[in-house]
Amino acid sequence: MSNSTRSVPARSTLIEMYRRMALIKLNDERFRAVIKAGKIVAPYYSPRGQEVIPAAVSVSLSDTDYICTIYRGIHDMLAKGLPVKLLWAEIAGRATGTCKGKGGPMHVTHPATGIMVTTGVVGSSLPIANGLALATQIRGEKRVTIAYFGDGASNIGAFHEALNMASIWKLPVVFVCQNNRYGEHTRYEVTTSARQIADRAAGYGMPGVRVDGNDPLAMHAAAKEAIDRARDGGGPALIEAMTFRFHGHVFGDMDGYMKKGEKEEAMARDPVPAWRNWLLENGHASEGELQQIEASIQRELDAAVEFALASPEPDLSELMTDVFAPGAAQEQAA
Ligand SMILES: Cc1ncc(C[n+]2csc(CCOP(=O)(O)OP(=O)(O)O)c2C)c(N)n1
Ligand SMILES: [Mg+2]
């Protein structure tokens, strides 16, 4: 990392990127421990290894900017500022969660922090992001929308349609592809015709860049440039962020389809301790300061787990609420 010659952001930004990365890593470790202990039963798509991408993107966003993400999106949500307690309660299916426990891990939404949709339908975050961006454009707001998705999703029709439309209408949306080299159990090369997904941007008349998604400085610079341009009316961009997932597709995945040693090699280059070391070696942070950040995250996680497990499940009377917009249920019934 960080042979990058780009200008280094303010110290507070460097530390904030670390805080968000550490939160994602420690949250993931806690999550896997709690699932293993049988305290929560939920499908879990670990984002471990992909921490840098949303940490570096979201420090250039505000609460009022939007993100759309996917089932492997807990890192995107935490980096955007989703309260940890509400996330845990939602994933545990409790009434105190972001969606009253009725969305679960694949459908977390929290508009107060700009988390507008989480989807299990591959590729569907992109057209939804366009819709949000179009609304902000019509209202004359200076908000930016980020569409997070995977490498596999770039082969779905919705990707191509969404990029075309965003370009034509100059929508303030940044498409962030997290290329972790696999879609479920299939390698990138087996399914994807393009040498680089970033190259596909040219077909839709927008800037496209491939960046090392595990290098916080490179990722931050690419994201900031695209976000600033979109906010200033310059239209959309595609960022292909290269990364690797550490724990297979879904919790319990045995990784038998992976190249031997590939995962171990990626894990040895874990971007979170690498960034921590970089901050220390370059005098941007002290050991004590980073330890304090980590301890504070652990306390927040303790409280979140306790809150989620102590919260009630949604009442049966909630079954049909929040399903239709107000008034629509009656119209449907009529
Ligand atoms: C429309 C659609 N087709 C297929 C699937 C099944 N499916 C779930 S995850 C996945 C792989 C997606 O890979 P990628 O976009 O690279 O995201 P990653 O899981 O690697 O983050 C597929 C094909 C789905 N959920 N939705
Ligand atoms: Mg993938």
XYZ file of C-alpha atoms and ligand atoms in Angstrom:
361
model
C 0.000 0.000 0.000
C 0.664 3.614 -0.198
C 3.451 3.783 -2.704
C 0.778 6.158 -3.845
C 2.150 9.533 -4.875
C -1.222 11.241 -4.372
C -1.590 14.081 -1.908
C -2.300 12.844 1.594
C -5.645 13.951 3.095
C -5.893 15.713 6.459
C -4.799 13.696 9.503
C -8.388 13.637 10.822
C -9.505 11.980 7.556
C -6.721 9.381 7.737
C -7.714 8.485 11.299
C -11.411 8.487 10.464
C -10.779 6.038 7.619
C -9.002 3.785 10.122
C -11.871 4.062 12.612
C -14.362 2.978 9.983
C -12.130 0.130 8.772
C -11.551 -1.087 12.329
C -15.292 -0.927 13.049
C -16.023 -3.117 10.020
C -13.299 -5.634 10.925
C -14.198 -5.872 14.618
C -17.911 -5.999 13.831
C -17.269 -8.889 11.457
C -15.219 -10.796 14.046
C -17.963 -10.285 16.621
C -20.646 -11.300 14.177
C -19.012 -14.550 13.226
C -18.453 -15.395 16.905
C -22.103 -14.714 17.787
C -23.405 -16.764 14.841
C -21.026 -19.631 15.703
C -22.289 -19.563 19.277
C -25.827 -20.002 17.905
C -27.106 -16.782 19.492
C -28.287 -15.347 16.183
C -29.455 -17.355 13.190
C -29.009 -15.423 9.945
C -27.362 -15.806 6.539
C -24.091 -13.883 6.684
C -22.101 -12.528 3.741
C -18.878 -11.345 5.322
C -17.334 -8.142 3.963
C -13.984 -8.902 5.670
C -11.128 -7.911 3.366
C -13.196 -5.199 1.646
C -13.080 -2.637 4.492
C -11.059 0.029 2.701
C -13.547 0.664 -0.098
C -16.509 2.099 1.845
C -14.271 3.615 4.528
C -12.437 5.639 1.870
C -15.615 6.479 -0.087
C -17.785 7.512 2.827
C -15.409 10.064 4.386
C -16.267 12.209 1.349
C -20.028 11.810 1.943
C -22.442 13.458 4.381
C -25.488 12.031 6.166
C -27.734 13.413 3.464
C -25.904 11.602 0.644
C -27.386 8.246 -0.299
C -26.043 4.727 -0.696
C -27.623 1.628 -2.207
C -25.921 -1.628 -1.345
C -26.180 -5.406 -1.506
C -26.381 -8.471 0.778
C -22.573 -8.151 1.231
C -23.023 -4.586 2.423
C -22.571 -4.377 6.177
C -19.230 -2.639 5.595
C -20.919 -0.069 3.346
C -23.596 0.606 5.978
C -21.236 0.869 8.942
C -18.909 3.166 7.023
C -21.885 5.398 6.137
C -22.792 5.757 9.813
C -25.543 3.225 10.478
C -25.949 2.984 14.274
C -24.413 -0.357 15.273
C -27.224 -1.218 17.716
C -29.883 -0.843 15.045
C -27.910 -3.015 12.624
C -27.539 -5.839 15.128
C -31.189 -5.689 16.128
C -32.275 -5.842 12.484
C -30.043 -8.771 11.666
C -31.259 -10.591 14.770
C -34.840 -10.003 13.545
C -35.837 -7.823 16.512
C -38.536 -5.155 16.680
C -35.919 -2.513 17.581
C -34.014 -2.954 14.292
C -33.852 -0.483 11.404
C -36.846 -2.184 9.743
C -38.514 -3.463 12.921
C -36.814 -6.822 12.371
C -38.833 -7.484 9.227
C -36.075 -6.779 6.703
C -33.275 -8.881 8.112
C -29.684 -8.844 6.841
C -30.568 -8.574 3.144
C -32.910 -5.595 3.440
C -31.445 -3.148 5.936
C -32.542 0.418 5.264
C -31.969 3.528 7.375
C -32.829 6.723 5.513
C -31.693 8.916 8.455
C -28.093 7.993 7.596
C -28.736 7.743 3.852
C -28.863 3.943 3.641
C -31.695 3.759 1.165
C -31.717 0.134 0.101
C -29.987 -3.191 0.622
C -30.863 -5.818 -1.927
C -30.319 -9.516 -2.576
C -31.251 -9.149 -6.239
C -27.896 -8.961 -8.005
C -27.571 -5.723 -10.017
C -30.686 -4.069 -8.629
C -28.849 -1.477 -6.525
C -27.883 0.423 -9.707
C -31.257 1.441 -11.186
C -32.535 2.236 -7.674
C -29.531 4.527 -7.186
C -30.434 6.226 -10.460
C -33.961 6.856 -9.185
C -32.678 8.436 -5.985
C -30.163 10.538 -7.906
C -32.845 11.674 -10.348
C -35.053 12.765 -7.430
C -32.227 14.842 -5.929
C -31.477 16.335 -9.348
C -35.129 17.332 -9.887
C -35.290 18.862 -6.407
C -32.089 20.801 -7.097
C -30.276 19.234 -4.124
C -26.515 18.761 -4.029
C -26.720 15.161 -2.862
C -24.660 12.331 -4.298
C -25.802 8.709 -4.509
C -23.390 5.778 -4.370
C -24.359 2.431 -5.931
C -22.260 -0.379 -4.461
C -22.276 -3.732 -6.247
C -20.024 -6.685 -7.068
C -18.034 -7.787 -10.111
C -20.657 -10.428 -10.918
C -23.357 -7.755 -11.043
C -21.560 -6.015 -13.915
C -22.750 -8.830 -16.215
C -26.423 -8.207 -15.433
C -28.593 -6.177 -17.807
C -29.492 -3.672 -15.104
C -25.825 -2.590 -14.848
C -25.727 -1.625 -18.538
C -29.135 0.019 -18.548
C -28.343 1.995 -15.406
C -24.996 3.289 -16.671
C -26.562 4.355 -19.957
C -29.411 6.201 -18.280
C -27.192 7.861 -15.665
C -24.915 9.120 -18.422
C -27.722 10.447 -20.626
C -29.330 12.296 -17.718
C -26.008 13.293 -16.074
C -27.196 11.864 -12.775
C -25.166 12.576 -9.613
C -24.386 8.912 -9.012
C -21.095 7.080 -8.513
C -21.083 3.382 -9.394
C -18.637 1.586 -7.093
C -17.919 -1.981 -8.183
C -16.232 -4.019 -5.445
C -14.304 -6.524 -7.551
C -13.481 -9.316 -5.116
C -12.618 -11.667 -8.025
C -15.558 -14.037 -7.423
C -19.306 -14.088 -7.959
C -20.602 -16.791 -5.617
C -18.321 -19.726 -6.508
C -17.188 -18.612 -9.961
C -14.014 -16.757 -10.829
C -14.143 -13.386 -12.573
C -12.402 -14.630 -15.762
C -14.978 -17.381 -16.290
C -17.938 -15.027 -16.412
C -16.721 -11.585 -17.463
C -15.818 -10.637 -21.034
C -14.097 -7.360 -20.166
C -10.436 -7.320 -19.162
C -11.423 -4.683 -16.630
C -14.929 -3.702 -15.554
C -13.737 -0.069 -15.551
C -13.367 -0.356 -19.358
C -17.127 -0.755 -19.658
C -17.595 2.896 -18.624
C -16.284 4.028 -22.033
C -19.274 2.384 -23.706
C -21.544 4.658 -21.713
C -19.594 7.901 -22.066
C -18.502 8.269 -18.473
C -15.137 8.166 -16.701
C -14.116 4.702 -15.544
C -11.168 3.882 -13.351
C -9.726 0.702 -11.885
C -8.145 1.327 -8.497
C -6.516 -0.753 -5.772
C -9.491 -0.956 -3.432
C -7.226 -2.058 -0.590
C -5.089 1.102 -0.777
C -6.837 3.780 1.319
C -5.027 6.709 -0.324
C -5.691 5.561 -3.894
C -9.287 4.656 -3.057
C -9.909 7.939 -1.274
C -8.505 9.978 -4.179
C -10.555 8.136 -6.824
C -13.758 8.338 -4.790
C -13.338 12.002 -3.883
C -12.747 12.984 -7.488
C -15.887 11.149 -8.672
C -18.036 12.379 -5.773
C -16.948 16.017 -6.176
C -17.618 15.869 -9.918
C -21.071 14.323 -9.457
C -21.962 16.909 -6.793
C -20.930 19.737 -9.128
C -23.214 18.499 -11.909
C -20.497 16.658 -13.874
C -22.466 13.423 -14.037
C -21.752 9.814 -13.115
C -18.568 7.746 -12.956
C -17.637 4.100 -12.552
C -14.983 3.016 -10.068
C -13.773 -0.586 -10.133
C -12.158 -1.228 -6.755
C -9.951 -4.329 -6.678
C -10.193 -6.338 -3.464
C -10.676 -9.852 -2.087
C -13.188 -11.424 0.285
C -11.638 -13.352 3.164
C -14.502 -15.667 4.115
C -15.985 -17.063 0.924
C -19.425 -16.217 -0.416
C -21.571 -16.943 2.625
C -20.901 -18.031 6.202
C -20.041 -21.738 6.105
C -18.556 -21.631 2.573
C -15.720 -24.187 2.405
C -13.866 -22.357 -0.426
C -13.223 -25.604 -2.360
C -13.610 -23.750 -5.660
C -10.813 -21.273 -4.946
C -7.251 -21.423 -6.224
C -5.003 -23.001 -3.627
C -3.253 -20.423 -1.459
C -5.093 -17.493 -3.044
C -7.101 -16.605 0.036
C -4.170 -17.089 2.423
C -2.091 -14.748 0.281
C -4.813 -12.074 0.374
C -5.238 -12.473 4.122
C -1.508 -12.040 4.648
C -1.919 -8.618 3.010
C -4.847 -7.710 5.312
C -5.519 -4.021 4.554
C -6.675 -3.071 8.064
C -3.470 -3.794 10.034
C -1.515 -2.531 7.009
C -3.217 0.872 7.265
C -2.763 0.862 11.032
C 0.990 0.313 10.575
C 1.174 2.986 7.896
C -0.449 5.542 10.214
C 2.034 4.695 12.972
C 5.121 4.550 10.771
C 4.325 7.889 9.149
C 3.601 9.631 12.445
C -0.093 10.250 11.766
C -1.261 8.433 14.913
C 0.082 7.061 18.164
C -0.359 3.494 19.399
C -2.393 4.752 22.356
C -4.732 6.744 20.130
C -5.477 3.738 17.913
C -5.962 1.469 20.918
C -8.485 3.936 22.295
C -10.411 3.862 19.020
C -10.441 0.054 19.057
C -11.516 -0.141 22.706
C -14.343 2.290 22.077
C -15.546 0.165 19.125
C -15.461 -2.967 21.298
C -17.606 -1.220 23.919
C -20.056 -0.152 21.227
C -20.234 -3.752 19.990
C -20.789 -5.096 23.528
C -23.724 -2.719 23.890
C -25.091 -3.562 20.430
C -25.081 -7.325 21.007
C -26.702 -6.914 24.402
C -29.333 -4.561 22.988
C -30.174 -6.856 20.067
C -30.421 -10.042 22.122
C -32.522 -8.356 24.818
C -34.964 -6.854 22.268
C -38.312 -8.516 21.489
C -39.214 -10.078 18.170
C -41.805 -8.151 16.135
C -45.388 -8.741 17.195
C -47.600 -10.756 14.857
C -49.755 -7.653 14.446
C -46.800 -6.116 12.526
C -47.029 -8.732 9.781
C -48.911 -6.556 7.303
C -47.713 -3.109 8.412
C -45.051 -1.270 6.336
C -45.835 -3.528 3.397
C -47.769 -0.987 1.343
C -47.610 2.814 1.331
C -50.335 4.416 3.483
C -53.671 4.041 1.716
C -52.347 1.531 -0.814
C -53.325 -1.535 1.219
C -56.959 -0.414 1.250
C -56.846 0.275 -2.491
C -55.415 -3.197 -3.090
C -58.173 -4.740 -1.007
C -60.922 -2.779 -2.827
C -30.674 -11.517 -10.249
C -29.913 -12.519 -9.442
N -29.275 -13.539 -10.083
C -28.587 -14.454 -9.353
C -28.545 -14.387 -7.989
C -27.754 -15.415 -7.180
N -26.537 -14.801 -6.662
C -26.461 -14.369 -5.382
S -24.989 -13.692 -5.026
C -24.416 -13.940 -6.588
C -23.013 -13.539 -6.954
C -22.823 -12.085 -7.140
O -21.446 -11.792 -7.187
P -20.871 -10.332 -7.102
O -21.758 -9.403 -7.838
O -19.462 -10.411 -7.551
O -20.966 -9.951 -5.550
P -20.157 -10.555 -4.291
O -21.054 -11.586 -3.651
O -18.879 -11.114 -4.794
O -19.950 -9.409 -3.350
C -25.377 -14.564 -7.377
C -25.179 -14.939 -8.766
C -29.241 -13.326 -7.358
N -29.244 -13.175 -6.033
N -29.895 -12.402 -8.110
Mg -17.741 -10.591 -6.411
